[in-house]
Amino acid sequence: MTDDTPRTDGGGAAIEAQGVELTYADGTEAVKGIDLTVPEGEFFGFLGPNGAGKTTTIKTFATLLSPTGGSITVNGFDVYEEPRKIRETIGYMAQETSVDEELTARENIRFAAQAYGVPKRQRADRIDELLDLVDLADVADKEAGEFSGGMKKRLDAATALVHQPPLVFLDEPTTGLDPKARNRLWEYFERINERGTTLFLTTQYLEEADQLCERISVILDGEIVATGSPMELKRRVGGEILDVEIPAGDEARERAAEIAREGDVFDADADVARSEDGITVTAERAREHGTDLLVALRDAGITVTGFNIRAPTLDDVFLAITGEELDSEDRSADAATVTEPEVSAE
Amino acid sequence: MSDGRPGESATHGGTTTFTPSGNSFLGDFWVNFVRWNRKAVRNPFVVVGSLVQPIIFLVLFTQVFGQVATGAIRSGGGAAISYETFLLPAIAMQVSLAAAAGSGIGLVNDMEEGMFEKVLVTPMSRTAVFLGKTAAELLRIVVQIVMILGLGVLLGAEIATGLAGAVGIVLMGIVFSLWYVAFTNIVAVLTQDQESTIIGANLLQFPLLFVSTAFLPLDVLPGWIQTVARFNPVTYGVDGARALMLGEDVMTVLEVTRFGGIWDTLVPAIAVLLALDLVLGGAMVYLLNRASSSSVQ
């Protein structure tokens, strides 16, 4: 994993975690032995469904929760020994938007600047820069309570960056934002990452992880079940994916699945599954054999209304790894922003 | 964010070149003091709103009950004073209670807004954070008691001990407020729920005021209220403030004669309140520590 070299020349690890465990007093094992190394300068994604342990993990890294087992070093400091040093050198954006609604945008950032000890002579400039960065300069002196959800999120992000921390934790920063606001935040994150800041992002949006992150770990039930670049993970699914839309009922779909499985169309290790509106086939060279399947289905008298060949997405990765889809509610909310599945040329 | 590479500012192996000026305790205190004062001024309800109820009490009680109550004060062996004069120190303590209620409400708002956690993740001293907030609240109590004393004097109340007595009443208000500050913070930490805290902090004020010596002297109150009043902190705050207002020993729940004059009221009143402040304050510090510690619960 060190081949994904960080963009800084430091070469060190921003986060070094071994065997991290966190068990709550009521016996809930939220995190069950996580090993993780995040090199400096990386845009790292922590992906998992609700309740998988993402927030708990990020809170142990940010010194808000003390792990019940394992070791963690953040920016070279030990979480048990030097939590205050860690707090000085990280930015943290909580899942829940955290701004003081009775203060203006400028006052919120100033408070953070003072809290993090940004030297007085730099403060005013830094505040103006950040207001520009998150596009709130024109409402800088309005109270944050009047802001939209997206504006508050951006303000929250600005306060997390005020001391130019080398490492920033972002806990589901775009949850609940509309696509436009989300894209805008993504731009800011990419910008600060390009400047060398290590970003640790948790998300349940596969598209977000795919687009932003250099490397991803998938967490499920408190354990990391896969780690790699988005490309690597997608390659792990193998082959191409064929979605066939069949309007007729369950029976026709079941028959179609049988034809895809038993007919001589695909390689033996092809994976055929029922989807919401038809069947999905994952197989090597699905592209070449797709038309054969269509012919076979027509011969069997099954009407096909849609047909799509695509490369695997992180959705498929997630499904393959965990056997479950990410929270379906969130997925449908997300659907508007998901770009059409690519039918890429080879 | 002007010149690239914040990553360069951190090094490894336990040393760092990333040195955010290393905030002093006083610096952290000041930042939070300013924040909470700003929030108070920003929110007119906090400053003016919490004065409305005491003002209504002051004006209506003196108008409606003034005639009757004056008789009660005299039959109770009190000096020939107006009900305004009798009531004003109690209203000053009511102001103190109302403002102290804002402390826990401020805390629970911070928790709900995520600001509590946001502050915890900064390198600020947590003690300084809390002291800065509390100092801002005490400042508000001082300002509001001064305002209500001014209004009371305009309405005809007389502070027998003059300016020194007025200052004394303000200080009494602070000593009196601390246990309620602690109490509302405890409610905030335990419930972590805005509505419960607001209800708990606000509703309790009225029964506490009525079952004390706030509105009438102890000996004209029904027996059971006399009993409850003995154990009600409001009685001690009100008696202390009233002793300063009238310049004489007014305490009837405890018979103390050792110190002479108003000190026979002030010493026991302050002693009782400080003891309560310490007990509740200790509980609050313990709970706040637990809420802000990183140990899992």
PDB file of N, CA and C in Angstrom, chain A residues 7 13 22-25 40 59 62-66 68 75-77 84 87-89 92 94 96-103 107 111 114-117 126 129 143 156 159 163-164 166 192 195 197, chain B residues 1-16 18 20-21 23 28 31-32 35 38-39 42-43 111-115 117-126 293-297:
ATOM      1  N   ARG A   7       1.783  12.714  -1.938  1.00  0.00           N
ATOM      2  CA  ARG A   7       2.256  13.786  -2.812  1.00  0.00           C
ATOM      3  C   ARG A   7       3.319  14.640  -2.131  1.00  0.00           C
ATOM      4  N   ALA A  13       3.958   8.760   7.676  1.00  0.00           N
ATOM      5  CA  ALA A  13       2.550   8.399   7.734  1.00  0.00           C
ATOM      6  C   ALA A  13       1.799   9.427   8.561  1.00  0.00           C
ATOM      7  N   LEU A  22     -12.454  -0.580  19.830  1.00  0.00           N
ATOM      8  CA  LEU A  22     -13.244   0.272  20.703  1.00  0.00           C
ATOM      9  C   LEU A  22     -14.535  -0.443  21.063  1.00  0.00           C
ATOM     10  N   THR A  23     -14.639  -0.742  22.334  1.00  0.00           N
ATOM     11  CA  THR A  23     -15.831  -1.402  22.846  1.00  0.00           C
ATOM     12  C   THR A  23     -16.496  -0.462  23.834  1.00  0.00           C
ATOM     13  N   TYR A  24     -17.758  -0.167  23.601  1.00  0.00           N
ATOM     14  CA  TYR A  24     -18.474   0.712  24.520  1.00  0.00           C
ATOM     15  C   TYR A  24     -18.801  -0.027  25.810  1.00  0.00           C
ATOM     16  N   ALA A  25     -19.102   0.750  26.834  1.00  0.00           N
ATOM     17  CA  ALA A  25     -19.341   0.166  28.159  1.00  0.00           C
ATOM     18  C   ALA A  25     -20.498  -0.838  28.122  1.00  0.00           C
ATOM     19  N   GLU A  40       1.268  10.544   4.343  1.00  0.00           N
ATOM     20  CA  GLU A  40       1.078  11.992   4.231  1.00  0.00           C
ATOM     21  C   GLU A  40       0.674  12.375   2.819  1.00  0.00           C
ATOM     22  N   LYS A  59     -13.320   9.235  15.333  1.00  0.00           N
ATOM     23  CA  LYS A  59     -13.247   9.912  16.629  1.00  0.00           C
ATOM     24  C   LYS A  59     -12.067   9.424  17.471  1.00  0.00           C
ATOM     25  N   ALA A  62      -9.191  11.324  16.125  1.00  0.00           N
ATOM     26  CA  ALA A  62      -9.236  12.760  16.425  1.00  0.00           C
ATOM     27  C   ALA A  62      -9.194  13.029  17.930  1.00  0.00           C
ATOM     28  N   THR A  63      -8.910  12.036  18.730  1.00  0.00           N
ATOM     29  CA  THR A  63      -8.788  12.125  20.192  1.00  0.00           C
ATOM     30  C   THR A  63     -10.105  12.386  20.919  1.00  0.00           C
ATOM     31  N   LEU A  64     -11.220  12.223  20.233  1.00  0.00           N
ATOM     32  CA  LEU A  64     -12.498  12.422  20.922  1.00  0.00           C
ATOM     33  C   LEU A  64     -12.912  11.169  21.680  1.00  0.00           C
ATOM     34  N   LEU A  65     -12.426  10.036  21.230  1.00  0.00           N
ATOM     35  CA  LEU A  65     -12.690   8.783  21.928  1.00  0.00           C
ATOM     36  C   LEU A  65     -11.361   8.078  22.143  1.00  0.00           C
ATOM     37  N   SER A  66     -11.218   7.497  23.302  1.00  0.00           N
ATOM     38  CA  SER A  66      -9.986   6.782  23.596  1.00  0.00           C
ATOM     39  C   SER A  66     -10.185   5.310  23.246  1.00  0.00           C
ATOM     40  N   THR A  68     -10.091   1.338  23.186  1.00  0.00           N
ATOM     41  CA  THR A  68      -9.963   0.383  24.286  1.00  0.00           C
ATOM     42  C   THR A  68      -8.893  -0.656  24.005  1.00  0.00           C
ATOM     43  N   ASN A  75       0.056  12.117  13.036  1.00  0.00           N
ATOM     44  CA  ASN A  75       1.100  13.118  12.804  1.00  0.00           C
ATOM     45  C   ASN A  75       2.307  12.881  13.701  1.00  0.00           C
ATOM     46  N   GLY A  76       2.563  11.633  14.001  1.00  0.00           N
ATOM     47  CA  GLY A  76       3.723  11.300  14.817  1.00  0.00           C
ATOM     48  C   GLY A  76       3.476  11.314  16.312  1.00  0.00           C
ATOM     49  N   PHE A  77       2.270  11.662  16.725  1.00  0.00           N
ATOM     50  CA  PHE A  77       1.979  11.738  18.160  1.00  0.00           C
ATOM     51  C   PHE A  77       1.071  10.593  18.579  1.00  0.00           C
ATOM     52  N   ARG A  84      -3.109  16.425  23.033  1.00  0.00           N
ATOM     53  CA  ARG A  84      -3.176  17.853  22.736  1.00  0.00           C
ATOM     54  C   ARG A  84      -2.338  18.212  21.504  1.00  0.00           C
ATOM     55  N   ARG A  87      -4.418  17.375  18.628  1.00  0.00           N
ATOM     56  CA  ARG A  87      -5.470  18.376  18.392  1.00  0.00           C
ATOM     57  C   ARG A  87      -4.920  19.613  17.701  1.00  0.00           C
ATOM     58  N   GLU A  88      -3.670  19.953  18.012  1.00  0.00           N
ATOM     59  CA  GLU A  88      -3.079  21.137  17.376  1.00  0.00           C
ATOM     60  C   GLU A  88      -2.812  20.914  15.897  1.00  0.00           C
ATOM     61  N   THR A  89      -2.624  19.662  15.500  1.00  0.00           N
ATOM     62  CA  THR A  89      -2.159  19.416  14.137  1.00  0.00           C
ATOM     63  C   THR A  89      -3.200  18.736  13.243  1.00  0.00           C
ATOM     64  N   TYR A  92     -10.863  18.845  12.063  1.00  0.00           N
ATOM     65  CA  TYR A  92     -11.888  17.817  12.218  1.00  0.00           C
ATOM     66  C   TYR A  92     -13.229  18.408  11.850  1.00  0.00           C
ATOM     67  N   ALA A  94     -17.005  17.363  11.868  1.00  0.00           N
ATOM     68  CA  ALA A  94     -17.903  16.317  12.349  1.00  0.00           C
ATOM     69  C   ALA A  94     -19.013  16.054  11.345  1.00  0.00           C
ATOM     70  N   GLU A  96     -22.152  15.888  11.941  1.00  0.00           N
ATOM     71  CA  GLU A  96     -23.211  16.873  12.160  1.00  0.00           C
ATOM     72  C   GLU A  96     -22.588  18.258  11.981  1.00  0.00           C
ATOM     73  N   THR A  97     -23.204  19.101  11.171  1.00  0.00           N
ATOM     74  CA  THR A  97     -22.660  20.433  10.949  1.00  0.00           C
ATOM     75  C   THR A  97     -22.509  21.164  12.270  1.00  0.00           C
ATOM     76  N   SER A  98     -21.324  21.706  12.509  1.00  0.00           N
ATOM     77  CA  SER A  98     -21.061  22.353  13.790  1.00  0.00           C
ATOM     78  C   SER A  98     -20.627  23.795  13.574  1.00  0.00           C
ATOM     79  N   VAL A  99     -21.595  24.692  13.636  1.00  0.00           N
ATOM     80  CA  VAL A  99     -21.266  26.120  13.593  1.00  0.00           C
ATOM     81  C   VAL A  99     -22.086  26.808  14.673  1.00  0.00           C
ATOM     82  N   ASP A 100     -21.565  27.929  15.147  1.00  0.00           N
ATOM     83  CA  ASP A 100     -22.306  28.711  16.126  1.00  0.00           C
ATOM     84  C   ASP A 100     -23.254  29.626  15.358  1.00  0.00           C
ATOM     85  N   GLU A 101     -24.548  29.329  15.453  1.00  0.00           N
ATOM     86  CA  GLU A 101     -25.505  30.036  14.609  1.00  0.00           C
ATOM     87  C   GLU A 101     -25.720  31.487  15.034  1.00  0.00           C
ATOM     88  N   GLU A 102     -25.295  31.809  16.227  1.00  0.00           N
ATOM     89  CA  GLU A 102     -25.468  33.193  16.678  1.00  0.00           C
ATOM     90  C   GLU A 102     -24.278  34.070  16.309  1.00  0.00           C
ATOM     91  N   LEU A 103     -23.244  33.451  15.786  1.00  0.00           N
ATOM     92  CA  LEU A 103     -22.096  34.232  15.346  1.00  0.00           C
ATOM     93  C   LEU A 103     -22.121  34.338  13.824  1.00  0.00           C
ATOM     94  N   GLU A 107     -17.011  35.582  12.410  1.00  0.00           N
ATOM     95  CA  GLU A 107     -16.766  35.348  13.839  1.00  0.00           C
ATOM     96  C   GLU A 107     -16.542  33.866  14.138  1.00  0.00           C
ATOM     97  N   PHE A 111     -13.183  32.642  15.794  1.00  0.00           N
ATOM     98  CA  PHE A 111     -13.163  31.844  17.024  1.00  0.00           C
ATOM     99  C   PHE A 111     -12.276  30.615  16.849  1.00  0.00           C
ATOM    100  N   GLN A 114      -8.629  31.581  16.817  1.00  0.00           N
ATOM    101  CA  GLN A 114      -8.123  31.838  18.168  1.00  0.00           C
ATOM    102  C   GLN A 114      -7.989  30.536  18.949  1.00  0.00           C
ATOM    103  N   ALA A 115      -8.979  29.673  18.771  1.00  0.00           N
ATOM    104  CA  ALA A 115      -8.943  28.402  19.499  1.00  0.00           C
ATOM    105  C   ALA A 115      -7.710  27.589  19.108  1.00  0.00           C
ATOM    106  N   TYR A 116      -7.309  27.694  17.840  1.00  0.00           N
ATOM    107  CA  TYR A 116      -6.159  26.933  17.376  1.00  0.00           C
ATOM    108  C   TYR A 116      -4.869  27.737  17.453  1.00  0.00           C
ATOM    109  N   GLY A 117      -4.971  28.924  18.030  1.00  0.00           N
ATOM    110  CA  GLY A 117      -3.763  29.700  18.255  1.00  0.00           C
ATOM    111  C   GLY A 117      -3.094  30.222  17.005  1.00  0.00           C
ATOM    112  N   ARG A 126      -5.892  35.210   7.101  1.00  0.00           N
ATOM    113  CA  ARG A 126      -6.316  33.806   7.026  1.00  0.00           C
ATOM    114  C   ARG A 126      -7.835  33.715   6.938  1.00  0.00           C
ATOM    115  N   GLU A 129      -8.975  34.665   3.495  1.00  0.00           N
ATOM    116  CA  GLU A 129      -8.657  33.605   2.534  1.00  0.00           C
ATOM    117  C   GLU A 129      -9.668  32.465   2.606  1.00  0.00           C
ATOM    118  N   GLU A 143     -25.161  36.345  10.270  1.00  0.00           N
ATOM    119  CA  GLU A 143     -25.159  35.270  11.264  1.00  0.00           C
ATOM    120  C   GLU A 143     -25.377  33.918  10.582  1.00  0.00           C
ATOM    121  N   ASP A 156     -18.370  25.333   8.195  1.00  0.00           N
ATOM    122  CA  ASP A 156     -17.805  24.321   9.096  1.00  0.00           C
ATOM    123  C   ASP A 156     -16.453  23.842   8.556  1.00  0.00           C
ATOM    124  N   THR A 159     -13.719  26.364   9.165  1.00  0.00           N
ATOM    125  CA  THR A 159     -13.200  26.434  10.531  1.00  0.00           C
ATOM    126  C   THR A 159     -12.269  25.257  10.837  1.00  0.00           C
ATOM    127  N   HIS A 163      -6.102  26.532  10.821  1.00  0.00           N
ATOM    128  CA  HIS A 163      -4.712  26.501  11.278  1.00  0.00           C
ATOM    129  C   HIS A 163      -3.822  25.733  10.306  1.00  0.00           C
ATOM    130  N   GLN A 164      -4.296  25.580   9.088  1.00  0.00           N
ATOM    131  CA  GLN A 164      -3.562  24.848   8.052  1.00  0.00           C
ATOM    132  C   GLN A 164      -3.057  23.511   8.555  1.00  0.00           C
ATOM    133  N   PRO A 166      -1.945  19.757   8.758  1.00  0.00           N
ATOM    134  CA  PRO A 166      -1.451  18.839   7.726  1.00  0.00           C
ATOM    135  C   PRO A 166      -2.386  17.666   7.493  1.00  0.00           C
ATOM    136  N   ILE A 192      -7.456  21.578  -1.395  1.00  0.00           N
ATOM    137  CA  ILE A 192      -6.510  21.544  -0.269  1.00  0.00           C
ATOM    138  C   ILE A 192      -5.653  20.286  -0.303  1.00  0.00           C
ATOM    139  N   ARG A 195      -2.709  20.881  -2.337  1.00  0.00           N
ATOM    140  CA  ARG A 195      -1.692  21.670  -1.631  1.00  0.00           C
ATOM    141  C   ARG A 195      -0.928  20.836  -0.612  1.00  0.00           C
ATOM    142  N   THR A 197      -2.308  18.668   1.824  1.00  0.00           N
ATOM    143  CA  THR A 197      -2.980  18.249   3.037  1.00  0.00           C
ATOM    144  C   THR A 197      -3.473  16.814   2.912  1.00  0.00           C
TER     145      THR A 197
ATOM    146  N   MET B   1      -3.841  29.837   3.804  1.00  0.00           N
ATOM    147  CA  MET B   1      -3.760  28.793   2.802  1.00  0.00           C
ATOM    148  C   MET B   1      -2.945  29.280   1.617  1.00  0.00           C
ATOM    149  N   SER B   2      -2.145  30.314   1.796  1.00  0.00           N
ATOM    150  CA  SER B   2      -1.537  30.940   0.637  1.00  0.00           C
ATOM    151  C   SER B   2      -0.444  30.077   0.014  1.00  0.00           C
ATOM    152  N   ASP B   3       0.503  29.638   0.812  1.00  0.00           N
ATOM    153  CA  ASP B   3       1.565  28.875   0.185  1.00  0.00           C
ATOM    154  C   ASP B   3       1.526  27.418   0.598  1.00  0.00           C
ATOM    155  N   GLY B   4       1.248  26.605  -0.371  1.00  0.00           N
ATOM    156  CA  GLY B   4       1.148  25.158  -0.335  1.00  0.00           C
ATOM    157  C   GLY B   4       1.444  24.450   0.964  1.00  0.00           C
ATOM    158  N   ARG B   5       1.609  23.229   0.901  1.00  0.00           N
ATOM    159  CA  ARG B   5       2.295  22.347   1.818  1.00  0.00           C
ATOM    160  C   ARG B   5       2.119  22.520   3.311  1.00  0.00           C
ATOM    161  N   PRO B   6       0.917  22.490   3.826  1.00  0.00           N
ATOM    162  CA  PRO B   6       0.832  22.445   5.283  1.00  0.00           C
ATOM    163  C   PRO B   6       1.502  21.173   5.781  1.00  0.00           C
ATOM    164  N   GLY B   7       1.580  20.186   4.900  1.00  0.00           N
ATOM    165  CA  GLY B   7       2.164  18.918   5.280  1.00  0.00           C
ATOM    166  C   GLY B   7       3.597  19.074   5.770  1.00  0.00           C
ATOM    167  N   GLU B   8       4.268  20.102   5.289  1.00  0.00           N
ATOM    168  CA  GLU B   8       5.644  20.295   5.697  1.00  0.00           C
ATOM    169  C   GLU B   8       5.756  20.729   7.142  1.00  0.00           C
ATOM    170  N   SER B   9       4.644  21.222   7.653  1.00  0.00           N
ATOM    171  CA  SER B   9       4.741  21.799   8.975  1.00  0.00           C
ATOM    172  C   SER B   9       4.773  20.730  10.061  1.00  0.00           C
ATOM    173  N   ALA B  10       4.490  19.495   9.691  1.00  0.00           N
ATOM    174  CA  ALA B  10       4.555  18.447  10.712  1.00  0.00           C
ATOM    175  C   ALA B  10       5.766  17.574  10.451  1.00  0.00           C
ATOM    176  N   THR B  11       6.440  17.228  11.483  1.00  0.00           N
ATOM    177  CA  THR B  11       7.515  16.264  11.351  1.00  0.00           C
ATOM    178  C   THR B  11       7.215  15.103  12.264  1.00  0.00           C
ATOM    179  N   HIS B  12       8.066  14.138  12.223  1.00  0.00           N
ATOM    180  CA  HIS B  12       7.742  12.920  12.952  1.00  0.00           C
ATOM    181  C   HIS B  12       8.754  12.628  14.027  1.00  0.00           C
ATOM    182  N   GLY B  13       8.412  11.674  14.824  1.00  0.00           N
ATOM    183  CA  GLY B  13       9.313  11.264  15.886  1.00  0.00           C
ATOM    184  C   GLY B  13       9.124  12.114  17.121  1.00  0.00           C
ATOM    185  N   GLY B  14       7.940  12.657  17.297  1.00  0.00           N
ATOM    186  CA  GLY B  14       7.636  13.301  18.563  1.00  0.00           C
ATOM    187  C   GLY B  14       7.911  14.788  18.595  1.00  0.00           C
ATOM    188  N   THR B  15       8.656  15.295  17.642  1.00  0.00           N
ATOM    189  CA  THR B  15       8.855  16.737  17.637  1.00  0.00           C
ATOM    190  C   THR B  15       8.020  17.332  16.533  1.00  0.00           C
ATOM    191  N   THR B  16       7.788  18.610  16.626  1.00  0.00           N
ATOM    192  CA  THR B  16       7.002  19.238  15.583  1.00  0.00           C
ATOM    193  C   THR B  16       7.493  20.649  15.356  1.00  0.00           C
ATOM    194  N   PHE B  18       5.309  22.475  13.787  1.00  0.00           N
ATOM    195  CA  PHE B  18       3.997  23.092  13.636  1.00  0.00           C
ATOM    196  C   PHE B  18       3.595  23.658  14.980  1.00  0.00           C
ATOM    197  N   PRO B  20       1.228  26.219  16.563  1.00  0.00           N
ATOM    198  CA  PRO B  20       0.217  27.262  16.705  1.00  0.00           C
ATOM    199  C   PRO B  20       0.481  27.922  18.042  1.00  0.00           C
ATOM    200  N   SER B  21       0.739  29.145  18.023  1.00  0.00           N
ATOM    201  CA  SER B  21       1.349  29.961  19.082  1.00  0.00           C
ATOM    202  C   SER B  21       1.312  29.414  20.506  1.00  0.00           C
ATOM    203  N   ASN B  23      -1.453  28.508  22.832  1.00  0.00           N
ATOM    204  CA  ASN B  23      -2.351  29.393  23.566  1.00  0.00           C
ATOM    205  C   ASN B  23      -2.104  29.350  25.057  1.00  0.00           C
ATOM    206  N   ASP B  28      -7.144  31.384  26.154  1.00  0.00           N
ATOM    207  CA  ASP B  28      -8.292  30.499  25.928  1.00  0.00           C
ATOM    208  C   ASP B  28      -9.516  31.009  26.691  1.00  0.00           C
ATOM    209  N   VAL B  31     -10.979  34.108  24.848  1.00  0.00           N
ATOM    210  CA  VAL B  31     -11.666  33.770  23.602  1.00  0.00           C
ATOM    211  C   VAL B  31     -13.088  33.284  23.892  1.00  0.00           C
ATOM    212  N   ASN B  32     -13.207  32.456  24.919  1.00  0.00           N
ATOM    213  CA  ASN B  32     -14.532  31.915  25.238  1.00  0.00           C
ATOM    214  C   ASN B  32     -15.410  32.942  25.939  1.00  0.00           C
ATOM    215  N   ARG B  35     -16.730  35.012  23.204  1.00  0.00           N
ATOM    216  CA  ARG B  35     -17.738  34.302  22.412  1.00  0.00           C
ATOM    217  C   ARG B  35     -19.095  34.325  23.118  1.00  0.00           C
ATOM    218  N   ARG B  38     -20.688  37.721  23.255  1.00  0.00           N
ATOM    219  CA  ARG B  38     -21.196  38.096  21.935  1.00  0.00           C
ATOM    220  C   ARG B  38     -22.531  37.408  21.667  1.00  0.00           C
ATOM    221  N   LYS B  39     -22.601  36.139  22.028  1.00  0.00           N
ATOM    222  CA  LYS B  39     -23.853  35.404  21.825  1.00  0.00           C
ATOM    223  C   LYS B  39     -24.985  36.010  22.649  1.00  0.00           C
ATOM    224  N   ARG B  42     -26.050  39.209  21.058  1.00  0.00           N
ATOM    225  CA  ARG B  42     -26.665  38.897  19.777  1.00  0.00           C
ATOM    226  C   ARG B  42     -28.115  38.470  19.938  1.00  0.00           C
ATOM    227  N   ASN B  43     -28.377  37.841  21.056  1.00  0.00           N
ATOM    228  CA  ASN B  43     -29.684  37.234  21.260  1.00  0.00           C
ATOM    229  C   ASN B  43     -30.473  38.087  22.235  1.00  0.00           C
ATOM    230  N   MET B 111     -24.129  21.642  22.809  1.00  0.00           N
ATOM    231  CA  MET B 111     -24.063  20.207  22.530  1.00  0.00           C
ATOM    232  C   MET B 111     -24.874  19.875  21.298  1.00  0.00           C
ATOM    233  N   GLU B 112     -26.052  20.477  21.189  1.00  0.00           N
ATOM    234  CA  GLU B 112     -26.908  20.147  20.052  1.00  0.00           C
ATOM    235  C   GLU B 112     -26.367  20.735  18.753  1.00  0.00           C
ATOM    236  N   GLU B 113     -25.723  21.877  18.847  1.00  0.00           N
ATOM    237  CA  GLU B 113     -25.149  22.494  17.644  1.00  0.00           C
ATOM    238  C   GLU B 113     -23.837  21.836  17.238  1.00  0.00           C
ATOM    239  N   GLY B 114     -23.319  20.954  18.076  1.00  0.00           N
ATOM    240  CA  GLY B 114     -22.030  20.336  17.761  1.00  0.00           C
ATOM    241  C   GLY B 114     -20.841  21.183  18.183  1.00  0.00           C
ATOM    242  N   MET B 115     -21.113  22.369  18.738  1.00  0.00           N
ATOM    243  CA  MET B 115     -20.004  23.247  19.127  1.00  0.00           C
ATOM    244  C   MET B 115     -19.235  22.682  20.318  1.00  0.00           C
ATOM    245  N   GLU B 117     -18.487  19.550  20.978  1.00  0.00           N
ATOM    246  CA  GLU B 117     -17.476  18.621  20.479  1.00  0.00           C
ATOM    247  C   GLU B 117     -16.393  19.358  19.690  1.00  0.00           C
ATOM    248  N   LYS B 118     -16.841  20.357  18.945  1.00  0.00           N
ATOM    249  CA  LYS B 118     -15.890  21.111  18.140  1.00  0.00           C
ATOM    250  C   LYS B 118     -14.837  21.779  19.023  1.00  0.00           C
ATOM    251  N   VAL B 119     -15.280  22.260  20.174  1.00  0.00           N
ATOM    252  CA  VAL B 119     -14.349  22.885  21.109  1.00  0.00           C
ATOM    253  C   VAL B 119     -13.436  21.830  21.735  1.00  0.00           C
ATOM    254  N   LEU B 120     -13.992  20.655  21.999  1.00  0.00           N
ATOM    255  CA  LEU B 120     -13.186  19.590  22.610  1.00  0.00           C
ATOM    256  C   LEU B 120     -12.040  19.149  21.707  1.00  0.00           C
ATOM    257  N   VAL B 121     -12.244  19.270  20.408  1.00  0.00           N
ATOM    258  CA  VAL B 121     -11.217  18.780  19.481  1.00  0.00           C
ATOM    259  C   VAL B 121     -10.142  19.847  19.227  1.00  0.00           C
ATOM    260  N   THR B 122     -10.339  21.035  19.769  1.00  0.00           N
ATOM    261  CA  THR B 122      -9.297  22.067  19.683  1.00  0.00           C
ATOM    262  C   THR B 122      -8.314  21.868  20.838  1.00  0.00           C
ATOM    263  N   PRO B 123      -7.130  22.475  20.720  1.00  0.00           N
ATOM    264  CA  PRO B 123      -6.162  22.321  21.820  1.00  0.00           C
ATOM    265  C   PRO B 123      -6.442  23.215  23.031  1.00  0.00           C
ATOM    266  N   MET B 124      -7.569  23.914  23.056  1.00  0.00           N
ATOM    267  CA  MET B 124      -7.823  24.823  24.175  1.00  0.00           C
ATOM    268  C   MET B 124      -7.923  24.069  25.504  1.00  0.00           C
ATOM    269  N   SER B 125      -7.520  24.760  26.566  1.00  0.00           N
ATOM    270  CA  SER B 125      -7.688  24.200  27.911  1.00  0.00           C
ATOM    271  C   SER B 125      -9.176  24.117  28.221  1.00  0.00           C
ATOM    272  N   ARG B 126      -9.617  22.940  28.639  1.00  0.00           N
ATOM    273  CA  ARG B 126     -11.048  22.755  28.862  1.00  0.00           C
ATOM    274  C   ARG B 126     -11.529  23.532  30.073  1.00  0.00           C
ATOM    275  N   SER B 293     -14.460  13.805  28.531  1.00  0.00           N
ATOM    276  CA  SER B 293     -13.302  12.918  28.468  1.00  0.00           C
ATOM    277  C   SER B 293     -13.464  11.979  27.284  1.00  0.00           C
ATOM    278  N   SER B 294     -12.348  11.466  26.827  1.00  0.00           N
ATOM    279  CA  SER B 294     -12.406  10.624  25.637  1.00  0.00           C
ATOM    280  C   SER B 294     -12.625   9.162  25.995  1.00  0.00           C
ATOM    281  N   SER B 295     -12.708   8.868  27.301  1.00  0.00           N
ATOM    282  CA  SER B 295     -12.945   7.474  27.674  1.00  0.00           C
ATOM    283  C   SER B 295     -14.351   7.071  27.275  1.00  0.00           C
ATOM    284  N   VAL B 296     -14.471   5.887  26.725  1.00  0.00           N
ATOM    285  CA  VAL B 296     -15.792   5.469  26.275  1.00  0.00           C
ATOM    286  C   VAL B 296     -16.670   5.147  27.472  1.00  0.00           C
ATOM    287  N   GLN B 297     -17.948   5.387  27.295  1.00  0.00           N
ATOM    288  CA  GLN B 297     -18.890   5.133  28.385  1.00  0.00           C
ATOM    289  C   GLN B 297     -19.967   4.182  27.935  1.00  0.00           C
TER     290      GLN B 297
END
